[in-house]
Amino acid sequence: MIRERYSRQTLFAPIGKDGQKKLAEKHVVIVGAGALGSANSEMLARAGIGKITIIDRDYVEWSNLSRQQLFTEEDAELSRTKAKAAAERLQAINSAITVLGIVEEFGPETAEHLVEQADFVVDGTDNFNTRFIINDACAKAGIPWVYGGCLTSYGIVLPIVPGETPCLQCLIDQLPQEGRTCDTVGVIAPAVQITAAYQTAECLKYLTGYELSQEMLNFDVWQRNHVSVNISSMIDPHCLSCSSKATYPYLMKQQGIQTAVLCGRNTVQVRPAQTGNLSIASLVKQLKPFSESMKDNGELLIFTIENTRFVVFKDGRTLIHGVKDVKQAKKLYQRYIGA
Amino acid sequence: MDIQVNGKILKFDNKAMTIADLLDAYDIQEKIAAVERNKEIVKKTDYEQTILADGDAIEIVHFVGGG
């Protein structure tokens, strides 16, 4: 029975039937459809959040399947975009809600517009740079969000409420080096699940009218440690992102072709100055003389030239695998994809 | 000297150990950490000067970028 769907959740006194009604009216934006994005979005879809938007720049690979719970072997085989595959799966889990999957990078161009429409933002990213963009966009729009990070068997969760709690910029005054990442030292699914569980719990609390935790929680699921520290005194009155002097440094738009190194993956992302101008069909024609194997799955085009694997999205954004150097990646992009 | 770090009691020989040294020993970048000493947050600018005392209870939390 459809009306029984939320019965166990509404029996939980802090949510109740009133809380359930509130959830149905809310919009949550999830940034990233990797491990944390998958786990959070599945719980939120099952919980009956009225609208879920999930944005991701990547496509499904075999190495994702150990923990990115929304994806199947078929998604990896077809190299489907994570945002589309995730949205389809979430809609199949709960047809009564609205799900939107966006195949794009969450960058200065997209962040503000998306965050403004949200009641709450969930961090499902895998890098500090994107989190600082979330932080600035949420600070500017006054929308709360929850940081989640995990690595090896370790996880961290921190809710951030602009104007009330320290923001990411208050706590980390400059972009840290990535150092160790999931692609270099690994991560296990239990660490992902605990991180996501605390994130989703904070999201449900906020959406049903409860105060969020002021503590930064760390745990190690392998060592069985939990540490939680109240960081409310670390708010920075001169913060560039959340004080009255805010300049939102991570929302500044760059000019021209943009590149980003996907850390630990030996991959550079190249983004044209203007997205949305590319015809995959004409690119296929143009590249036929250079590449023997080309795969077009309707969402993206994959081909190999000069021992380098290119993945071209419909909007022209391209991942170039096997390259570390940004200049070389730009050169390859201009040679084969165009300016 | 005995110091409790994240709930576990550890022995250190170094008598002039600072918060910065402790983070170093754990291989944690200072800028991504928050440290509580005897229930009080330690300012990041004080990590180098704060010398640990026998019996201190330290809680360290830190960010990671994965996900």
Coordinates of C-alpha atoms in Angstrom, one line a residue:
Chain A
M1 CA 0.0 0.0 0.0
I2 CA 1.4 3.3 -1.1
R3 CA 0.2 5.1 2.0
E4 CA 2.1 2.7 4.2
R5 CA 5.3 3.7 2.6
Y6 CA 6.4 6.1 5.3
S7 CA 4.7 4.4 8.2
R8 CA 7.9 3.4 10.1
Q9 CA 9.3 6.9 9.6
T10 CA 6.2 8.7 10.9
L11 CA 6.0 6.4 13.9
F12 CA 9.4 7.8 14.9
A13 CA 8.1 10.5 17.2
P14 CA 10.5 13.4 16.3
I15 CA 9.4 13.2 12.7
G16 CA 5.7 12.1 12.9
K17 CA 3.1 12.8 10.3
D18 CA 3.8 16.6 10.5
G19 CA 7.4 16.0 9.8
Q20 CA 6.6 13.8 6.9
K21 CA 4.4 16.5 5.3
K22 CA 7.3 19.0 5.7
L23 CA 9.7 16.6 4.0
A24 CA 7.3 16.3 1.0
E25 CA 7.5 20.0 0.5
K26 CA 11.3 20.3 0.5
H27 CA 14.0 20.4 -2.1
V28 CA 17.4 19.0 -1.4
V29 CA 20.4 19.5 -3.7
I30 CA 23.0 16.8 -3.6
V31 CA 26.4 17.7 -5.0
G32 CA 28.1 14.7 -6.4
A33 CA 26.8 11.2 -7.2
G34 CA 29.7 9.2 -6.1
A35 CA 29.8 7.1 -2.9
L36 CA 28.4 9.7 -0.5
G37 CA 26.0 11.2 -3.1
S38 CA 24.6 7.7 -3.8
A39 CA 24.2 6.8 -0.2
N40 CA 22.6 10.1 0.8
S41 CA 20.3 10.4 -2.2
E42 CA 19.0 6.8 -1.7
M43 CA 18.1 7.5 1.9
L44 CA 16.5 10.9 1.1
A45 CA 14.5 9.4 -1.8
R46 CA 13.2 6.6 0.4
A47 CA 12.5 9.2 3.1
G48 CA 10.1 11.1 0.7
I49 CA 11.9 14.4 0.2
G50 CA 9.6 16.2 -2.3
K51 CA 12.3 17.1 -4.8
I52 CA 15.9 15.9 -5.1
T53 CA 18.4 17.4 -7.5
I54 CA 21.7 15.5 -8.0
I55 CA 24.6 17.0 -10.0
D56 CA 27.7 15.2 -11.1
R57 CA 30.4 15.7 -13.7
D58 CA 31.6 12.1 -14.0
Y59 CA 30.6 8.7 -15.5
V60 CA 30.3 5.2 -14.0
E61 CA 33.4 3.0 -13.9
W62 CA 34.0 -0.5 -12.6
S63 CA 36.0 0.8 -9.6
N64 CA 32.9 2.6 -8.4
L65 CA 30.8 -0.5 -7.9
S66 CA 32.3 -1.5 -4.5
R67 CA 30.5 1.3 -2.8
Q68 CA 28.5 3.6 -5.1
Q69 CA 25.3 1.8 -4.3
L70 CA 23.0 3.3 -7.0
F71 CA 25.0 1.8 -9.9
T72 CA 25.1 -1.5 -11.6
E73 CA 27.5 -3.5 -13.8
E74 CA 25.4 -2.3 -16.8
D75 CA 26.0 1.3 -15.9
A76 CA 29.7 0.7 -15.8
E77 CA 29.7 -1.3 -19.0
L78 CA 27.9 1.5 -20.8
S79 CA 29.9 4.2 -19.1
R80 CA 26.7 6.0 -18.2
T81 CA 26.8 9.4 -16.7
K82 CA 26.4 9.2 -12.9
A83 CA 23.8 11.9 -12.7
K84 CA 21.5 10.3 -15.2
A85 CA 22.0 6.7 -13.9
A86 CA 21.5 7.9 -10.3
A87 CA 18.3 9.9 -11.1
E88 CA 16.8 6.9 -12.9
R89 CA 17.5 4.6 -10.0
L90 CA 16.2 7.1 -7.5
Q91 CA 13.0 7.6 -9.5
A92 CA 12.5 3.8 -9.6
I93 CA 12.9 3.7 -5.8
N94 CA 10.3 6.4 -5.3
S95 CA 8.0 7.5 -8.1
A96 CA 6.1 9.9 -5.9
I97 CA 8.9 12.4 -5.7
T98 CA 10.6 14.6 -8.3
V99 CA 14.2 13.7 -9.2
L100 CA 16.4 15.7 -11.4
G101 CA 19.9 14.5 -12.5
I102 CA 22.3 17.2 -13.9
V103 CA 25.3 16.1 -15.9
E104 CA 27.6 19.1 -15.2
E105 CA 30.3 20.3 -13.0
F106 CA 29.2 22.0 -9.8
G107 CA 31.3 25.1 -10.5
P108 CA 31.0 28.9 -10.1
E109 CA 28.8 28.9 -13.2
T110 CA 26.2 26.5 -11.9
A111 CA 26.5 26.7 -8.1
E112 CA 24.6 29.8 -7.2
H113 CA 21.5 29.1 -9.3
L114 CA 21.2 25.6 -8.0
V115 CA 21.8 26.4 -4.3
E116 CA 19.3 29.3 -4.4
Q117 CA 16.5 26.8 -5.1
A118 CA 17.4 24.4 -2.3
D119 CA 16.2 24.1 1.2
F120 CA 19.3 22.1 2.1
V121 CA 22.5 21.0 0.4
V122 CA 24.2 17.7 0.9
D123 CA 27.9 17.4 0.2
G124 CA 28.6 14.2 -1.9
T125 CA 31.8 15.5 -3.4
D126 CA 35.3 14.0 -3.3
N127 CA 37.5 17.1 -3.3
F128 CA 38.1 20.2 -1.2
N129 CA 37.8 22.6 -4.1
T130 CA 34.1 21.8 -4.9
R131 CA 33.3 21.9 -1.1
F132 CA 34.6 25.5 -1.0
I133 CA 32.3 26.3 -3.9
I134 CA 29.4 24.8 -2.0
N135 CA 30.5 26.7 1.1
D136 CA 30.5 30.0 -0.7
A137 CA 27.2 29.4 -2.6
C138 CA 25.4 28.3 0.6
A139 CA 26.9 31.2 2.6
K140 CA 25.7 33.7 0.0
A141 CA 22.2 32.2 -0.3
G142 CA 21.9 31.5 3.5
I143 CA 21.2 27.8 2.9
P144 CA 22.5 25.2 5.4
W145 CA 24.6 22.2 4.2
V146 CA 26.3 19.3 5.7
Y147 CA 30.0 18.4 5.0
G148 CA 30.8 14.8 4.6
G149 CA 34.2 13.3 3.9
C150 CA 35.6 9.8 4.1
L151 CA 38.8 8.1 3.3
T152 CA 40.1 4.6 4.2
S153 CA 38.0 3.6 7.2
Y154 CA 37.7 7.1 8.4
G155 CA 34.9 9.7 8.1
I156 CA 34.0 13.3 9.1
V157 CA 30.6 15.0 9.3
L158 CA 29.9 18.7 10.0
P159 CA 26.7 20.6 9.5
I160 CA 27.2 24.2 8.5
V161 CA 24.5 26.9 9.0
P162 CA 25.5 30.2 7.5
G163 CA 25.5 33.0 10.1
E164 CA 25.1 30.6 13.0
T165 CA 28.0 28.2 12.9
P166 CA 31.6 28.4 11.6
C167 CA 31.7 27.8 7.8
L168 CA 34.3 25.8 6.0
Q169 CA 36.4 28.9 5.3
C170 CA 36.4 29.8 9.0
L171 CA 37.8 26.4 9.8
I172 CA 40.2 26.0 6.9
D173 CA 41.5 29.4 5.7
Q174 CA 43.1 28.2 2.5
L175 CA 42.4 25.4 0.1
P176 CA 44.4 22.4 1.4
Q177 CA 46.5 20.1 -0.7
E178 CA 44.5 16.9 -1.4
G179 CA 47.3 14.7 -0.2
R180 CA 45.7 11.2 0.2
T181 CA 42.6 10.5 -1.8
C182 CA 40.2 7.6 -2.3
D183 CA 42.1 6.9 -5.5
T184 CA 45.5 6.6 -3.8
V185 CA 44.8 5.1 -0.3
G186 CA 41.3 3.7 -0.9
V187 CA 38.1 3.7 1.1
I188 CA 35.7 1.1 2.4
A189 CA 31.9 1.1 2.1
P190 CA 31.2 1.1 5.9
A191 CA 33.1 4.4 6.2
V192 CA 30.9 5.8 3.4
Q193 CA 27.7 4.5 4.9
I194 CA 28.3 5.9 8.4
T195 CA 29.3 9.3 7.0
A196 CA 26.2 9.4 4.8
A197 CA 24.0 8.2 7.6
Y198 CA 25.0 11.1 9.8
Q199 CA 24.7 13.6 6.9
T200 CA 21.2 12.4 6.1
A201 CA 20.1 12.5 9.7
E202 CA 21.2 16.1 10.0
C203 CA 19.3 16.9 6.7
L204 CA 16.1 15.2 8.0
K205 CA 16.5 17.1 11.3
Y206 CA 16.8 20.4 9.6
L207 CA 14.0 19.9 7.2
T208 CA 11.6 18.8 10.0
G209 CA 12.5 21.9 12.1
Y210 CA 15.2 20.8 14.5
E211 CA 18.5 22.4 15.4
L212 CA 21.6 21.0 13.8
S213 CA 24.6 19.7 15.8
Q214 CA 27.4 22.2 16.5
E215 CA 29.9 19.4 16.7
M216 CA 32.4 18.1 14.2
L217 CA 32.3 14.4 14.2
N218 CA 35.1 12.1 13.3
F219 CA 35.1 8.3 13.4
D220 CA 37.1 5.3 12.3
V221 CA 34.9 2.3 11.6
W222 CA 37.9 -0.1 11.5
Q223 CA 39.4 1.1 14.8
R224 CA 36.0 1.8 16.3
N225 CA 36.8 5.3 17.4
H226 CA 34.3 8.2 17.7
V227 CA 35.4 11.8 18.5
S228 CA 33.0 14.8 18.5
V229 CA 34.2 18.3 19.1
N230 CA 32.1 21.4 19.5
I231 CA 33.7 23.9 17.1
S232 CA 31.2 26.7 17.5
S233 CA 33.8 29.1 19.0
M234 CA 35.9 28.9 15.7
I235 CA 33.6 31.3 13.8
D236 CA 35.9 33.9 12.1
P237 CA 34.5 37.4 12.3
H238 CA 36.7 38.4 9.2
C239 CA 35.7 35.3 7.2
L240 CA 35.8 35.8 3.4
S241 CA 32.8 33.6 2.9
C242 CA 30.4 34.1 5.8
S243 CA 31.2 37.4 7.6
S244 CA 29.8 40.8 6.7
K245 CA 33.0 41.3 4.7
A246 CA 32.4 38.2 2.5
T247 CA 33.7 38.3 -1.0
Y248 CA 32.9 34.6 -1.9
P249 CA 36.2 33.9 -3.5
Y250 CA 35.2 30.5 -4.8
L251 CA 32.3 31.9 -6.8
M252 CA 34.5 34.0 -9.1
K253 CA 34.1 32.9 -12.7
Q254 CA 37.2 32.1 -14.7
Q255 CA 37.7 33.3 -18.3
G256 CA 38.4 31.0 -21.3
I257 CA 39.2 27.3 -21.3
Q258 CA 39.2 25.9 -17.8
T259 CA 41.1 22.9 -16.5
A260 CA 41.0 20.9 -13.4
V261 CA 43.3 18.0 -12.3
L262 CA 41.2 15.1 -10.9
C263 CA 43.5 14.2 -8.1
G264 CA 44.8 10.7 -7.8
R265 CA 43.2 9.7 -11.1
N266 CA 45.8 10.8 -13.6
T267 CA 43.1 12.8 -15.3
V268 CA 42.6 16.3 -16.4
Q269 CA 39.2 17.9 -17.0
V270 CA 39.0 20.5 -19.8
R271 CA 36.0 22.7 -20.0
P272 CA 35.5 25.0 -23.0
A273 CA 34.9 28.7 -22.5
Q274 CA 31.3 28.2 -23.6
T275 CA 29.6 24.9 -22.9
G276 CA 26.7 23.3 -24.8
N277 CA 28.0 24.0 -28.4
L278 CA 29.3 20.5 -29.3
S279 CA 27.8 18.1 -31.7
I280 CA 28.9 14.5 -30.8
A281 CA 27.9 13.3 -34.3
S282 CA 30.1 15.7 -36.1
L283 CA 32.9 15.0 -33.7
V284 CA 32.6 11.3 -34.5
K285 CA 33.0 12.0 -38.2
Q286 CA 35.9 14.3 -37.6
L287 CA 37.8 11.8 -35.4
K288 CA 37.2 8.6 -37.4
P289 CA 40.5 8.8 -39.3
F290 CA 42.4 9.1 -36.0
S291 CA 40.7 6.6 -33.7
E292 CA 39.7 3.0 -34.3
S293 CA 37.5 2.5 -31.4
M294 CA 34.8 5.0 -30.5
K295 CA 32.0 4.6 -28.1
D296 CA 28.9 6.9 -28.2
N297 CA 26.3 5.9 -25.5
G298 CA 24.0 8.9 -26.2
E299 CA 25.3 10.7 -23.1
L300 CA 29.0 10.9 -23.9
L301 CA 31.7 9.9 -26.4
I302 CA 34.7 7.8 -25.5
F303 CA 37.7 7.3 -27.8
T304 CA 41.5 6.7 -27.6
I305 CA 44.1 8.7 -29.5
E306 CA 47.8 8.9 -28.9
N307 CA 47.4 6.3 -26.1
T308 CA 45.2 8.8 -24.3
R309 CA 41.6 8.1 -23.4
F310 CA 39.1 11.0 -24.0
V311 CA 35.7 11.2 -22.6
V312 CA 33.6 13.9 -24.1
F313 CA 30.3 15.0 -22.6
K314 CA 27.5 16.6 -24.7
D315 CA 28.3 20.1 -23.3
G316 CA 31.9 19.8 -24.6
R317 CA 33.5 19.2 -21.2
T318 CA 36.1 16.5 -21.6
L319 CA 38.0 14.2 -19.3
I320 CA 41.5 13.3 -20.6
H321 CA 42.8 10.2 -18.9
G322 CA 46.5 9.3 -18.6
V323 CA 47.6 12.9 -18.5
K324 CA 48.8 14.8 -15.5
D325 CA 50.0 18.0 -17.1
V326 CA 47.4 20.7 -17.7
K327 CA 49.2 22.3 -20.6
Q328 CA 49.4 19.0 -22.4
A329 CA 45.8 18.3 -21.8
K330 CA 44.8 21.7 -23.2
K331 CA 46.9 21.0 -26.3
L332 CA 45.3 17.6 -26.8
Y333 CA 41.9 19.2 -26.3
Q334 CA 42.5 21.9 -28.8
R335 CA 44.0 19.4 -31.3
Y336 CA 41.1 16.9 -31.3
I337 CA 38.0 18.5 -29.8
G338 CA 38.4 22.1 -30.8
A339 CA 38.7 25.4 -29.0
Chain B
M1 CA 54.2 12.0 30.5
D2 CA 50.7 10.6 29.9
I3 CA 48.4 12.3 27.4
Q4 CA 44.9 11.2 26.5
V5 CA 44.4 11.5 22.8
N6 CA 40.9 10.8 21.4
G7 CA 40.2 8.7 24.4
K8 CA 43.4 6.7 24.5
I9 CA 46.2 7.2 27.0
L10 CA 49.5 7.5 25.3
K11 CA 53.0 7.9 26.8
F12 CA 55.4 10.6 25.4
D13 CA 59.1 11.1 26.4
N14 CA 59.3 14.6 24.8
K15 CA 58.7 17.0 27.7
A16 CA 58.3 20.1 25.5
M17 CA 55.8 18.6 23.1
T18 CA 53.4 21.1 21.5
I19 CA 50.0 20.6 19.8
A20 CA 51.9 21.1 16.5
D21 CA 54.2 18.3 17.3
L22 CA 51.3 16.1 18.2
L23 CA 49.6 16.8 14.9
D24 CA 52.9 16.1 13.2
A25 CA 53.2 12.7 14.9
Y26 CA 49.7 11.8 13.6
D27 CA 50.6 13.2 10.1
I28 CA 47.7 15.6 10.2
Q29 CA 48.0 19.0 8.3
E30 CA 47.5 21.7 10.9
K31 CA 45.1 23.7 8.7
I32 CA 42.5 20.9 8.3
A33 CA 42.4 20.1 12.0
A34 CA 40.5 21.3 15.1
V35 CA 41.9 20.5 18.5
E36 CA 40.3 20.6 21.9
R37 CA 42.5 20.6 25.0
N38 CA 40.8 19.8 28.3
K39 CA 37.4 20.7 26.7
E40 CA 38.6 24.0 25.3
I41 CA 39.2 24.7 21.6
V42 CA 42.9 25.6 20.9
K43 CA 43.3 28.4 18.4
K44 CA 45.3 27.4 15.3
T45 CA 47.7 30.3 15.9
D46 CA 48.5 28.7 19.3
Y47 CA 49.4 25.2 18.1
E48 CA 53.2 26.0 18.0
Q49 CA 53.2 27.5 21.5
T50 CA 50.9 25.3 23.4
I51 CA 53.0 22.8 25.3
L52 CA 51.2 19.7 26.5
A53 CA 51.2 18.8 30.2
D54 CA 51.0 15.5 31.9
G55 CA 47.4 14.4 32.2
D56 CA 46.1 16.6 29.3
A57 CA 43.1 15.3 27.5
I58 CA 43.3 16.1 23.8
E59 CA 40.6 15.6 21.1
I60 CA 41.7 15.9 17.5
V61 CA 39.2 16.0 14.6
H62 CA 40.2 16.7 11.0
F63 CA 38.8 17.0 7.5
V64 CA 39.4 14.6 4.7
G65 CA 38.6 15.3 1.1
G66 CA 37.4 11.9 -0.1
G67 CA 33.9 10.8 -0.7

